[in-house]
Short mmCIF file of C-alpha atoms in Angstrom, two decimals:
data_model
loop_
_atom_site.label_atom_id
_atom_site.label_comp_id
_atom_site.label_asym_id
_atom_site.label_seq_id
_atom_site.Cartn_x
_atom_site.Cartn_y
_atom_site.Cartn_z
CA UNK L 1 258.46 -38.94 125.44
CA UNK L 2 256.88 -42.28 127.31
CA UNK L 3 254.76 -41.53 129.87
CA UNK L 4 251.57 -42.58 131.47
CA UNK L 5 248.41 -40.29 130.83
CA UNK L 6 244.89 -40.66 131.12
CA UNK L 7 242.80 -40.02 127.66
CA UNK L 8 241.60 -37.06 128.67
CA UNK L 9 245.46 -35.93 129.36
CA UNK L 10 246.97 -37.18 126.13
CA UNK L 11 243.99 -34.94 124.32
CA UNK L 12 245.44 -31.61 126.39
CA UNK L 13 248.96 -32.61 125.61
CA UNK L 14 248.23 -32.89 121.82
CA UNK L 15 246.63 -29.54 121.94
CA UNK L 16 249.80 -28.11 123.88
CA UNK L 17 251.81 -29.38 121.10
CA UNK L 18 249.62 -28.14 118.21
CA UNK L 19 249.90 -24.82 120.02
CA UNK L 20 246.62 -22.76 119.02
CA UNK L 21 246.19 -19.14 119.14
CA UNK L 22 242.61 -19.57 121.05
CA UNK L 23 241.19 -21.79 123.34
CA UNK L 24 237.69 -21.27 124.70
CA UNK L 25 235.94 -23.76 126.86
CA UNK L 26 233.81 -24.95 129.87
CA UNK L 27 234.09 -27.29 131.75
CA UNK L 28 231.59 -30.62 131.93
CA UNK L 29 232.02 -33.94 133.01
CA UNK L 30 233.83 -36.17 131.89
CA UNK L 31 235.80 -33.60 130.18
CA UNK L 32 236.35 -31.23 132.46
CA UNK L 33 240.50 -32.82 132.91
CA UNK L 34 241.31 -31.79 129.23
CA UNK L 35 240.33 -28.26 129.49
CA UNK L 36 241.79 -28.13 133.45
CA UNK L 37 245.13 -29.32 132.28
CA UNK L 38 245.29 -26.64 129.44
CA UNK L 39 244.49 -23.89 131.49
CA UNK L 40 247.46 -25.21 133.50
CA UNK L 41 249.90 -25.25 130.90
CA UNK L 42 248.76 -21.77 129.97
CA UNK L 43 249.02 -20.49 133.48
CA UNK L 44 252.41 -21.96 133.46
CA UNK L 45 253.77 -20.54 130.52
CA UNK L 46 254.04 -24.03 128.49
CA UNK L 47 251.33 -22.56 126.33
CA UNK L 48 250.98 -19.49 125.15
CA UNK L 49 247.42 -19.46 123.80
CA UNK L 50 244.40 -17.21 124.44
CA UNK L 51 242.56 -18.98 126.74
CA UNK L 52 239.00 -17.86 127.34
CA UNK L 53 236.94 -19.27 130.19
CA UNK L 54 233.08 -18.52 128.62
CA UNK L 55 230.11 -18.65 130.19
CA UNK L 56 228.75 -21.65 128.61
CA UNK L 57 229.67 -23.93 125.48
CA UNK L 58 227.60 -21.95 122.93
CA UNK L 59 230.14 -19.19 123.55
CA UNK L 60 232.81 -21.92 123.72
CA UNK L 61 232.37 -22.51 120.12
CA UNK L 62 231.43 -18.83 119.20
CA UNK L 63 234.54 -17.58 120.29
CA UNK L 64 236.08 -20.54 118.20
CA UNK L 65 234.68 -19.54 115.46
CA UNK L 66 235.53 -15.98 116.15
CA UNK L 67 239.07 -16.55 116.79
CA UNK L 68 239.03 -19.06 113.65
CA UNK L 69 237.52 -16.73 110.87
CA UNK L 70 240.82 -14.43 111.47
CA UNK L 71 242.82 -17.61 110.61
CA UNK L 72 243.74 -18.59 114.03
CA UNK L 73 244.01 -22.39 114.91
CA UNK L 74 241.50 -23.21 117.48
CA UNK L 75 240.09 -25.80 120.02
CA UNK L 76 237.54 -26.87 122.57
CA UNK L 77 236.27 -29.37 124.53
CA UNK L 78 233.27 -31.04 125.40
CA UNK L 79 230.43 -33.36 126.22
CA UNK L 80 226.80 -34.48 126.15
CA UNK L 81 224.44 -31.42 127.40
CA UNK L 82 227.45 -29.68 126.64
CA UNK L 83 228.07 -30.35 123.06
CA UNK L 84 223.86 -30.25 122.87
CA UNK L 85 223.95 -26.71 124.39
CA UNK L 86 226.21 -25.66 121.50
CA UNK L 87 224.48 -27.02 118.32
CA UNK L 88 223.73 -23.86 116.73
CA UNK L 89 227.02 -23.12 116.74
CA UNK L 90 228.39 -26.40 115.64
CA UNK L 91 226.57 -25.92 112.19
CA UNK L 92 227.96 -22.74 111.89
CA UNK L 93 231.39 -23.73 112.36
CA UNK L 94 231.26 -26.11 109.66
CA UNK L 95 228.81 -23.91 107.22
CA UNK L 96 231.42 -21.19 107.82
CA UNK L 97 234.32 -23.28 106.70
CA UNK L 98 236.29 -23.14 109.66
CA UNK L 99 239.05 -25.92 110.50
CA UNK L 100 238.18 -25.82 114.66
CA UNK L 101 238.93 -29.39 116.72
CA UNK L 102 236.98 -30.16 118.94
CA UNK L 103 237.22 -33.34 121.54
CA UNK L 104 234.05 -34.64 122.43
CA UNK L 105 233.92 -37.24 125.01
CA UNK L 106 231.19 -39.27 124.25
CA UNK L 107 228.68 -39.27 127.25
CA UNK L 108 224.95 -40.27 127.31
CA UNK L 109 222.34 -37.41 127.28
CA UNK L 110 219.69 -37.11 130.36
CA UNK L 111 217.53 -37.90 131.84
CA UNK L 112 218.30 -40.17 134.08
CA UNK L 113 221.36 -37.68 134.90
CA UNK L 114 224.23 -40.24 133.64
CA UNK L 115 227.85 -39.06 132.56
CA UNK L 116 228.88 -42.29 131.45
CA UNK L 117 230.33 -43.38 127.89
CA UNK L 118 227.25 -43.27 125.05
CA UNK L 119 227.52 -42.45 121.36
CA UNK L 120 224.61 -40.48 121.43
CA UNK L 121 225.78 -37.15 121.85
CA UNK L 122 228.42 -37.17 118.66
CA UNK L 123 225.43 -38.64 116.35
CA UNK L 124 222.95 -35.75 117.55
CA UNK L 125 225.77 -33.68 115.26
CA UNK L 126 225.78 -36.09 112.63
CA UNK L 127 224.68 -33.76 109.76
CA UNK L 128 226.54 -30.87 110.68
CA UNK L 129 228.97 -31.19 108.70
CA UNK L 130 231.96 -32.08 110.84
CA UNK L 131 234.25 -34.63 110.46
CA UNK L 132 233.84 -37.28 113.54
CA UNK L 133 236.76 -39.66 114.44
CA UNK L 134 236.17 -42.30 117.31
CA UNK L 135 239.10 -43.47 119.32
CA UNK L 136 239.81 -46.23 121.11
CA UNK L 137 242.96 -45.72 123.30
CA UNK L 138 244.93 -43.26 125.11
CA UNK L 139 247.71 -43.23 122.71
CA UNK L 140 245.03 -42.62 119.56
CA UNK L 141 243.55 -39.96 121.77
CA UNK L 142 246.71 -37.93 121.78
CA UNK L 143 247.59 -38.95 117.82
CA UNK L 144 244.07 -38.03 116.69
CA UNK L 145 244.00 -35.05 118.04
CA UNK L 146 247.47 -34.21 116.57
CA UNK L 147 246.10 -35.15 112.95
CA UNK L 148 243.28 -33.86 113.52
CA UNK L 149 244.21 -29.93 112.74
CA UNK L 150 246.30 -30.92 110.44
CA UNK L 151 243.23 -32.53 108.32
CA UNK L 152 240.79 -30.17 109.29
CA UNK L 153 243.33 -27.58 108.19
CA UNK L 154 243.95 -29.42 104.94
CA UNK L 155 242.92 -26.84 102.16
CA UNK L 156 241.50 -29.60 100.60
CA UNK L 157 238.91 -30.07 103.38
CA UNK L 158 238.35 -26.88 105.37
CA UNK L 159 235.87 -28.07 107.87
CA UNK L 160 235.84 -28.71 111.38
CA UNK L 161 236.79 -32.05 113.47
CA UNK L 162 235.33 -33.65 116.35
CA UNK L 163 237.38 -36.29 118.02
CA UNK L 164 235.46 -38.51 120.13
CA UNK L 165 236.84 -40.51 123.13
CA UNK L 166 234.41 -42.89 125.36
CA UNK L 167 233.44 -40.56 128.89
CA UNK L 168 235.36 -42.37 132.06
CA UNK L 169 236.36 -45.97 130.08
CA UNK L 170 238.67 -43.94 127.67
CA UNK L 171 238.52 -40.54 129.52
CA UNK L 172 239.99 -41.23 132.74
CA UNK L 173 241.90 -44.53 132.65
CA UNK L 174 245.69 -44.43 132.58
CA UNK L 175 247.33 -46.03 130.01
CA UNK L 176 251.22 -45.60 127.98
CA UNK L 177 251.23 -42.51 125.95
CA UNK L 178 254.33 -41.83 123.57
CA UNK L 179 254.51 -37.92 122.99
CA UNK L 180 256.10 -36.68 120.02
CA UNK L 181 257.64 -33.42 118.90
CA UNK L 182 255.48 -32.02 115.74
CA UNK L 183 257.51 -29.77 113.99
CA UNK L 184 256.81 -29.20 110.39
CA UNK L 185 253.97 -31.86 110.43
CA UNK L 186 251.79 -29.30 111.32
CA UNK L 187 252.36 -26.20 109.53
CA UNK L 188 250.85 -23.09 110.63
CA UNK L 189 247.55 -22.77 109.60
CA UNK L 190 246.48 -20.84 106.63
CA UNK L 191 242.81 -19.68 105.93
CA UNK L 192 242.31 -18.90 102.53
CA UNK L 193 238.98 -16.53 103.41
CA UNK L 194 240.26 -15.45 106.59
CA UNK L 195 239.16 -11.43 107.38
CA UNK L 196 241.93 -8.96 108.17
CA UNK L 197 240.85 -7.42 111.46
CA UNK L 198 242.71 -3.78 110.79
CA UNK L 199 240.90 -4.08 107.32
CA UNK L 200 236.85 -4.08 108.65
CA UNK L 201 234.44 -4.73 106.29
CA UNK L 202 231.08 -6.60 106.20
CA UNK L 203 230.73 -10.42 106.91
CA UNK L 204 228.42 -13.00 106.29
CA UNK L 205 225.77 -11.03 104.57
CA UNK L 206 222.17 -12.56 103.72
CA UNK L 207 223.06 -15.62 101.04
CA UNK L 208 220.12 -16.58 98.37
CA UNK L 209 219.09 -19.63 97.47
CA UNK L 210 221.49 -19.72 94.58
CA UNK L 211 224.34 -18.96 96.49
CA UNK L 212 223.49 -20.92 99.47
CA UNK L 213 222.92 -24.04 97.56
CA UNK L 214 226.37 -24.06 95.82
CA UNK L 215 227.89 -23.59 99.83
CA UNK L 216 226.08 -26.63 100.60
CA UNK L 217 227.26 -28.65 97.41
CA UNK L 218 230.75 -27.12 98.33
CA UNK L 219 230.81 -28.55 101.93
CA UNK L 220 230.03 -32.52 100.49
CA UNK L 221 232.61 -31.82 98.20
CA UNK L 222 235.23 -31.42 100.40
CA UNK L 223 233.77 -33.88 102.68
CA UNK L 224 234.09 -36.23 99.54
CA UNK L 225 237.62 -35.22 98.91
CA UNK L 226 238.41 -35.91 103.07
CA UNK L 227 238.93 -39.92 103.05
CA UNK L 228 241.99 -38.95 100.33
CA UNK L 229 243.50 -36.63 102.59
CA UNK L 230 242.99 -38.30 106.01
CA UNK L 231 245.01 -41.40 104.40
CA UNK L 232 247.38 -39.07 103.55
CA UNK L 233 247.76 -37.31 106.32
CA UNK L 234 248.01 -40.56 108.51
CA UNK L 235 250.16 -42.21 105.83
CA UNK L 236 252.56 -38.95 106.47
CA UNK L 237 251.83 -39.51 110.49
CA UNK L 238 252.81 -43.36 110.13
CA UNK L 239 256.15 -42.70 108.37
CA UNK L 240 257.06 -39.76 110.80
CA UNK L 241 256.14 -41.22 114.02
CA UNK L 242 255.65 -45.19 113.68
CA UNK L 243 252.01 -45.16 114.61
CA UNK L 244 249.50 -46.35 111.42
CA UNK L 245 245.93 -45.50 111.29
CA UNK L 246 243.50 -46.23 108.60
CA UNK L 247 239.25 -45.43 108.62
CA UNK L 248 239.09 -49.06 110.06
CA UNK L 249 241.54 -51.02 112.50
CA UNK L 250 240.96 -54.58 111.43
CA UNK L 251 241.89 -57.66 113.48
CA UNK L 252 241.41 -60.92 112.33
CA UNK L 253 239.52 -59.82 109.61
CA UNK L 254 241.73 -61.47 106.35
CA UNK L 255 239.49 -64.73 106.68
CA UNK L 256 236.97 -63.94 108.87
CA UNK L 257 233.66 -65.38 108.50
CA UNK L 258 231.50 -62.77 110.77
CA UNK L 259 232.53 -59.57 111.57
CA UNK L 260 232.12 -57.65 114.87
CA UNK L 261 231.63 -53.69 114.04
CA UNK L 262 231.77 -51.11 116.87
CA UNK L 263 232.94 -48.16 117.81
CA UNK L 264 235.82 -46.33 120.50
CA UNK L 265 236.82 -48.83 123.51
CA UNK L 266 233.89 -51.19 122.55
CA UNK L 267 235.79 -51.77 119.09
CA UNK L 268 238.94 -52.63 121.12
CA UNK L 269 237.69 -55.31 123.47
CA UNK L 270 236.00 -56.99 120.40
CA UNK L 271 239.42 -57.79 119.63
CA UNK L 272 239.86 -60.01 122.89
CA UNK L 273 235.95 -61.47 122.26
CA UNK L 274 237.55 -62.47 118.82
CA UNK L 275 240.23 -64.19 120.27
CA UNK L 276 238.24 -66.20 122.76
CA UNK L 277 235.80 -66.94 118.93
CA UNK L 278 238.77 -68.10 117.45
CA UNK L 279 239.80 -70.72 120.05
CA UNK L 280 235.97 -72.35 119.79
CA UNK L 281 236.78 -72.21 115.71
CA UNK L 282 234.62 -69.64 114.89
CA UNK L 283 236.19 -67.32 112.13
CA UNK L 284 235.46 -64.20 113.90
CA UNK L 285 237.21 -60.69 112.89
CA UNK L 286 236.78 -57.26 114.84
CA UNK L 287 236.58 -53.94 112.38
CA UNK L 288 236.47 -51.16 114.61
CA UNK L 289 235.35 -48.45 112.52
CA UNK L 290 237.18 -44.95 113.23
CA UNK L 291 235.72 -42.72 110.74
CA UNK L 292 232.04 -42.22 110.91
CA UNK L 293 232.27 -38.65 108.91
CA UNK L 294 233.04 -39.12 106.37
CA UNK L 295 231.83 -42.61 106.51
CA UNK L 296 234.48 -44.98 104.62
CA UNK L 297 233.44 -47.44 102.24
CA UNK L 298 233.26 -50.68 103.71
CA UNK L 299 233.44 -54.31 101.50
CA UNK L 300 231.66 -56.51 103.75
CA UNK L 301 230.22 -59.16 100.99
CA UNK L 302 230.06 -62.61 102.11
CA UNK L 303 230.41 -62.03 105.68
CA UNK L 304 228.23 -61.82 108.36
CA UNK L 305 228.13 -58.74 110.46
CA UNK L 306 227.03 -58.10 113.96
CA UNK L 307 226.84 -54.13 114.66
CA UNK L 308 227.32 -52.80 118.09
CA UNK L 309 225.50 -49.56 118.51
CA UNK L 310 226.31 -47.28 121.68
CA UNK L 311 223.30 -45.35 120.61
CA UNK L 312 219.76 -45.76 119.60
CA UNK L 313 217.29 -43.38 116.97
CA UNK L 314 214.57 -43.74 118.44
CA UNK L 315 211.56 -45.24 116.11
CA UNK L 316 214.00 -46.27 113.77
CA UNK L 317 217.22 -48.51 115.46
CA UNK L 318 220.70 -48.17 116.11
CA UNK L 319 222.66 -45.27 114.12
CA UNK L 320 225.36 -47.33 113.44
CA UNK L 321 223.87 -50.44 112.63
CA UNK L 322 221.52 -48.71 109.37
CA UNK L 323 224.85 -46.97 108.76
CA UNK L 324 226.21 -49.75 107.55
CA UNK L 325 223.13 -51.56 106.03
CA UNK L 326 222.75 -48.49 103.57
CA UNK L 327 226.84 -48.24 102.73
CA UNK L 328 227.29 -52.07 102.16
CA UNK L 329 224.03 -53.78 101.43
CA UNK L 330 224.76 -56.03 104.18
CA UNK L 331 221.91 -56.87 106.88
CA UNK L 332 223.37 -56.88 110.29
CA UNK L 333 222.60 -58.09 113.70
CA UNK L 334 222.13 -54.84 115.68
CA UNK L 335 222.75 -54.96 119.25
CA UNK L 336 222.14 -52.21 121.18
CA UNK L 337 224.48 -52.05 124.24
CA UNK L 338 226.40 -50.04 126.27
CA UNK L 339 223.80 -47.16 127.26
CA UNK L 340 224.90 -45.15 129.76
CA UNK L 341 228.01 -46.61 130.22
CA UNK L 342 226.48 -50.02 130.71
CA UNK L 343 228.97 -52.65 131.30
CA UNK L 344 229.82 -54.71 128.15
CA UNK L 345 232.59 -57.22 128.52
CA UNK L 346 234.54 -59.25 125.46
CA UNK L 347 232.63 -62.38 126.94
CA UNK L 348 229.15 -60.39 126.09
CA UNK L 349 230.58 -59.20 122.63
CA UNK L 350 231.57 -63.03 121.94
CA UNK L 351 227.75 -64.02 123.19
CA UNK L 352 226.12 -61.62 120.51
CA UNK L 353 228.19 -63.01 117.73
CA UNK L 354 226.97 -66.54 119.07
CA UNK L 355 223.83 -65.10 118.94
CA UNK L 356 223.58 -63.96 115.18
CA UNK L 357 220.53 -63.44 113.64
CA UNK L 358 220.86 -60.75 110.52
CA UNK L 359 218.11 -58.54 109.80
CA UNK L 360 217.38 -58.77 114.11
CA UNK L 361 217.78 -56.38 116.76
CA UNK L 362 219.09 -57.01 120.41
CA UNK L 363 219.05 -54.97 123.27
CA UNK L 364 221.56 -56.05 125.44
CA UNK L 365 219.97 -56.67 129.10
CA UNK L 366 216.77 -56.11 128.24
CA UNK L 367 214.74 -59.33 128.14
CA UNK L 368 211.63 -60.02 126.16
CA UNK L 369 210.59 -57.92 123.41
CA UNK L 370 212.99 -57.08 120.86
CA UNK O 1 247.68 -60.47 132.27
CA UNK O 2 248.03 -59.89 135.74
CA UNK O 3 244.40 -58.02 137.19
CA UNK O 4 244.74 -56.04 140.42
CA UNK O 5 241.44 -55.24 141.88
CA UNK O 6 241.95 -52.41 144.81
CA UNK O 7 239.38 -51.91 147.60
CA UNK O 8 239.19 -48.41 149.65
CA UNK O 9 236.82 -45.62 150.42
CA UNK O 10 236.52 -42.91 148.45
CA UNK O 11 239.03 -40.04 149.65
CA UNK O 12 241.68 -43.02 150.88
CA UNK O 13 243.60 -42.86 147.51
CA UNK O 14 242.63 -45.93 145.97
CA UNK O 15 242.11 -44.34 142.39
CA UNK O 16 245.91 -42.66 142.67
CA UNK O 17 247.03 -46.36 143.95
CA UNK O 18 245.78 -47.64 141.23
CA UNK O 19 247.60 -45.04 138.94
CA UNK O 20 250.72 -44.91 141.03
CA UNK O 21 250.83 -49.08 140.59
CA UNK O 22 250.31 -48.69 136.43
CA UNK O 23 252.96 -46.26 136.38
CA UNK O 24 255.68 -48.03 138.09
CA UNK O 25 255.06 -51.43 135.64
CA UNK O 26 255.26 -49.10 132.96
CA UNK O 27 258.63 -48.03 134.33
CA UNK O 28 259.21 -52.04 134.12
CA UNK O 29 258.67 -52.28 130.71
CA UNK O 30 255.37 -53.66 130.83
CA UNK O 31 252.11 -52.35 129.58
CA UNK O 32 249.63 -51.12 131.77
CA UNK O 33 246.27 -49.78 132.58
CA UNK O 34 244.68 -48.16 135.47
CA UNK O 35 240.81 -48.04 135.40
CA UNK O 36 238.96 -46.36 138.32
CA UNK O 37 235.85 -47.40 138.65
CA UNK O 38 233.54 -43.99 138.86
CA UNK O 39 229.96 -44.52 140.32
CA UNK O 40 228.22 -42.08 142.68
CA UNK O 41 231.30 -41.79 145.19
CA UNK O 42 230.85 -40.03 148.43
CA UNK O 43 234.11 -39.56 151.34
CA UNK O 44 234.31 -42.94 153.09
CA UNK O 45 231.76 -44.96 150.73
CA UNK O 46 233.39 -48.56 149.80
CA UNK O 47 234.78 -47.70 146.12
CA UNK O 48 237.04 -49.96 143.92
CA UNK O 49 239.51 -49.19 141.12
CA UNK O 50 241.52 -51.74 138.88
CA UNK O 51 244.88 -52.21 137.35
CA UNK O 52 246.38 -54.16 134.32
CA UNK O 53 249.60 -55.09 133.83
CA UNK O 54 250.88 -57.40 130.71
CA UNK O 55 253.60 -58.27 128.65
CA UNK O 56 251.05 -57.00 125.54
CA UNK O 57 249.10 -54.34 124.86
CA UNK O 58 246.21 -54.27 127.05
CA UNK O 59 242.55 -54.09 124.67
CA UNK O 60 240.13 -54.59 127.72
CA UNK O 61 238.30 -51.56 129.00
CA UNK O 62 235.71 -53.61 131.28
CA UNK O 63 235.97 -54.27 134.93
CA UNK O 64 237.92 -56.71 136.27
CA UNK O 65 235.79 -59.80 136.95
CA UNK O 66 238.57 -62.49 137.95
CA UNK O 67 240.98 -60.68 139.69
CA UNK O 68 244.76 -62.57 140.33
CA UNK O 69 245.15 -59.84 143.42
CA UNK O 70 242.49 -58.21 145.61
CA UNK O 71 244.08 -55.26 147.59
CA UNK O 72 242.18 -53.85 150.72
CA UNK O 73 243.31 -50.55 151.84
CA UNK O 74 240.62 -50.21 154.70
CA UNK O 75 239.53 -53.88 156.21
CA UNK O 76 236.50 -52.83 157.37
CA UNK O 77 235.06 -52.78 154.07
CA UNK O 78 235.11 -56.74 154.04
CA UNK O 79 232.54 -56.46 156.50
CA UNK O 80 229.97 -54.34 154.10
CA UNK O 81 231.59 -56.07 150.64
CA UNK O 82 232.85 -59.34 149.52
CA UNK O 83 235.86 -58.46 148.22
CA UNK O 84 236.99 -61.78 147.48
CA UNK O 85 234.55 -61.82 144.91
CA UNK O 86 235.63 -63.73 141.60
CA UNK O 87 239.19 -63.86 142.97
CA UNK O 88 240.54 -66.91 140.99
CA UNK O 89 241.36 -69.78 143.20
CA UNK O 90 245.18 -69.43 143.09
CA UNK O 91 244.88 -65.27 143.55
CA UNK O 92 246.24 -63.71 146.48
CA UNK O 93 244.95 -60.89 149.01
CA UNK O 94 246.35 -58.00 150.66
CA UNK O 95 245.40 -56.54 153.50
CA UNK O 96 245.85 -53.52 155.25
CA UNK O 97 245.74 -54.92 159.09
CA UNK O 98 247.76 -55.10 161.91
CA UNK O 99 246.93 -59.04 162.62
CA UNK O 100 246.69 -61.74 160.10
CA UNK O 101 243.79 -62.42 158.44
CA UNK O 102 243.01 -66.02 156.71
CA UNK O 103 241.43 -65.60 153.71
CA UNK O 104 239.43 -68.85 153.41
CA UNK O 105 241.22 -71.09 151.13
CA UNK O 106 243.09 -67.77 149.44
CA UNK O 107 246.71 -66.59 150.34
CA UNK O 108 246.23 -63.93 152.74
CA UNK O 109 248.79 -60.90 153.64
CA UNK O 110 248.69 -58.73 155.73
CA UNK O 111 251.14 -55.45 156.29
CA UNK O 112 250.19 -52.49 158.91
CA UNK O 113 249.94 -49.53 156.06
CA UNK O 114 248.13 -47.18 158.53
CA UNK O 115 250.86 -47.66 161.19
CA UNK O 116 253.70 -47.27 158.45
CA UNK O 117 252.12 -44.19 157.84
CA UNK O 118 251.62 -42.91 161.10
CA UNK O 119 255.00 -43.70 162.64
CA UNK O 120 256.13 -41.22 159.25
CA UNK O 121 253.61 -38.65 160.14
CA UNK O 122 252.45 -39.26 156.83
CA UNK O 123 248.88 -37.47 157.63
CA UNK O 124 246.89 -35.65 155.07
CA UNK O 125 243.71 -34.03 156.10
CA UNK O 126 243.51 -36.05 159.29
CA UNK O 127 243.93 -39.55 157.39
CA UNK O 128 246.98 -41.47 157.38
CA UNK O 129 248.56 -41.88 153.83
CA UNK O 130 248.10 -45.71 152.82
CA UNK O 131 248.21 -45.88 149.09
CA UNK O 132 252.08 -45.27 148.87
CA UNK O 133 253.02 -47.41 151.10
CA UNK O 134 250.80 -50.08 149.75
CA UNK O 135 252.92 -49.93 146.39
CA UNK O 136 256.04 -51.11 149.02
CA UNK O 137 253.98 -54.19 149.51
CA UNK O 138 253.00 -54.84 146.09
CA UNK O 139 256.77 -54.69 145.28
CA UNK O 140 257.28 -57.07 147.87
CA UNK O 141 254.94 -59.59 145.95
CA UNK O 142 257.04 -59.31 143.32
CA UNK O 143 254.37 -57.85 140.81
CA UNK O 144 256.42 -54.72 140.10
CA UNK O 145 260.15 -53.77 141.41
CA UNK O 146 260.93 -51.54 144.29
CA UNK O 147 262.80 -49.38 141.91
CA UNK O 148 259.95 -48.52 139.80
CA UNK O 149 257.70 -48.10 142.90
CA UNK O 150 259.96 -45.30 144.13
CA UNK O 151 260.10 -44.04 140.59
CA UNK O 152 256.66 -43.84 140.61
CA UNK O 153 256.05 -42.17 143.45
CA UNK O 154 258.75 -39.72 143.62
CA UNK O 155 257.54 -38.53 140.04
CA UNK O 156 254.15 -37.60 141.55
CA UNK O 157 254.49 -36.74 144.94
CA UNK O 158 257.50 -34.45 146.31
CA UNK O 159 257.50 -35.57 150.03
CA UNK O 160 260.05 -37.93 150.51
CA UNK O 161 258.11 -39.65 153.02
CA UNK O 162 255.95 -41.04 150.51
CA UNK O 163 259.23 -43.34 149.28
CA UNK O 164 259.93 -43.77 152.58
CA UNK O 165 256.73 -45.49 153.73
CA UNK O 166 256.75 -47.70 150.23
CA UNK O 167 259.76 -48.86 151.72
CA UNK O 168 259.00 -49.77 155.00
CA UNK O 169 256.10 -51.46 153.78
CA UNK O 170 258.59 -53.24 151.48
CA UNK O 171 260.62 -54.38 154.90
CA UNK O 172 257.55 -55.31 156.69
CA UNK O 173 255.65 -57.55 154.57
CA UNK O 174 256.11 -61.26 155.09
CA UNK O 175 256.03 -63.28 152.16
#
């Protein structure tokens, strides 16, 4: 069915279609609309999930962990300080190999108190063992949320997935949304290590170094298998529903001399910048990175690269720029832009390309010292 | 791409107006986005929201800086906000007003949306509803079809007076 929805409502509609056993959540701007909409579905009897309005994000993730470990599908949504507050449980969910799906509506971290888009919240959970995908349209928010359940629950993965969408810029704007009937694309969840609540036993005992080490390696082994699973799920989704996705969305990249690499809505806006630059004779392309964990293999040899980071690792640099450099060996021009919802237009992005100076860092809107 | 900037006061329904307009455009078979600008709004403070309409998927998320059409739901905003900022030289202005507004070098249109709302007793919490009639005026300007405006409003609001108000504004606006 074709309708018009916000990014938040698209996520909620996908969750409704995925029919989780348990949804536990705590509201936070700009995510609140997701859990409000899901609560309405449950209240209206359109969704039979157990909805647990918990007292904090830490409890939201703990409740999802408890439900997931019994073998039930679970979902939660959060943002910024809420995600940081649940950090301990975010690690636990991955370590316990639970295929929980969470929408994170990307928002800056205070102070100063700011509710607008930034990727610092997601990157602060970078090393927890969660898969992370970043979306750029209302439709993609819907599709990625549905696929997230299938990827997370795949026996070759069994890790949680975080679906990231830019606060306000995507969460609160309205675009066309084509919803689907998911059918057997998403079979019932099967957790091989689910506990049997009818047969109580001790669970989660102290784990010595040798076993703990194996568990850690096992997470990494699944992370290394995940790109193949993601590709298979995205291919099947494309065949069934006609919308195709990959580790990156490449726009006019084939013959490009210079690529803009960005996440989320900035990656989409970059396509318009590419059109402007092409009209000037600059052979530019846009490579919007979708999957951040596992980080995809990118072949950037022989290209100039401009990376836009909507984040910063203080005392180090832009997280995405350094990820690109360490994974590809290419020395990018690192642009720090859009922090705290700073307005970044396609004209600005075209300027970043014109300014391209490999190996340097540029803070957009900050004069002088770089 | 056709870009519309709507100026209103917090609580006046400017965000809903943008969403309804995008919905009507999509019912016309076009791509549309409605982007409210979320700042530190309070009831009564000047706010803006944006609508983009195109034949192609829309890839722009930044604010509209060079609108084709500026809509002003409360004319008193023009005393404190430069609503013409960035308006294209051939751009249009639609003002909710009882009297003609001469938009120095820009083509100005006016229609009394507040009067239409009051005549239909379309008042919520003491405020006349001007966003649904606004859609009728925009349809008269040929940006969306009146049928799609009717559908978009009926899909969103149960009260028929909203559709009636849009039809009244469609009749009253002189283009």
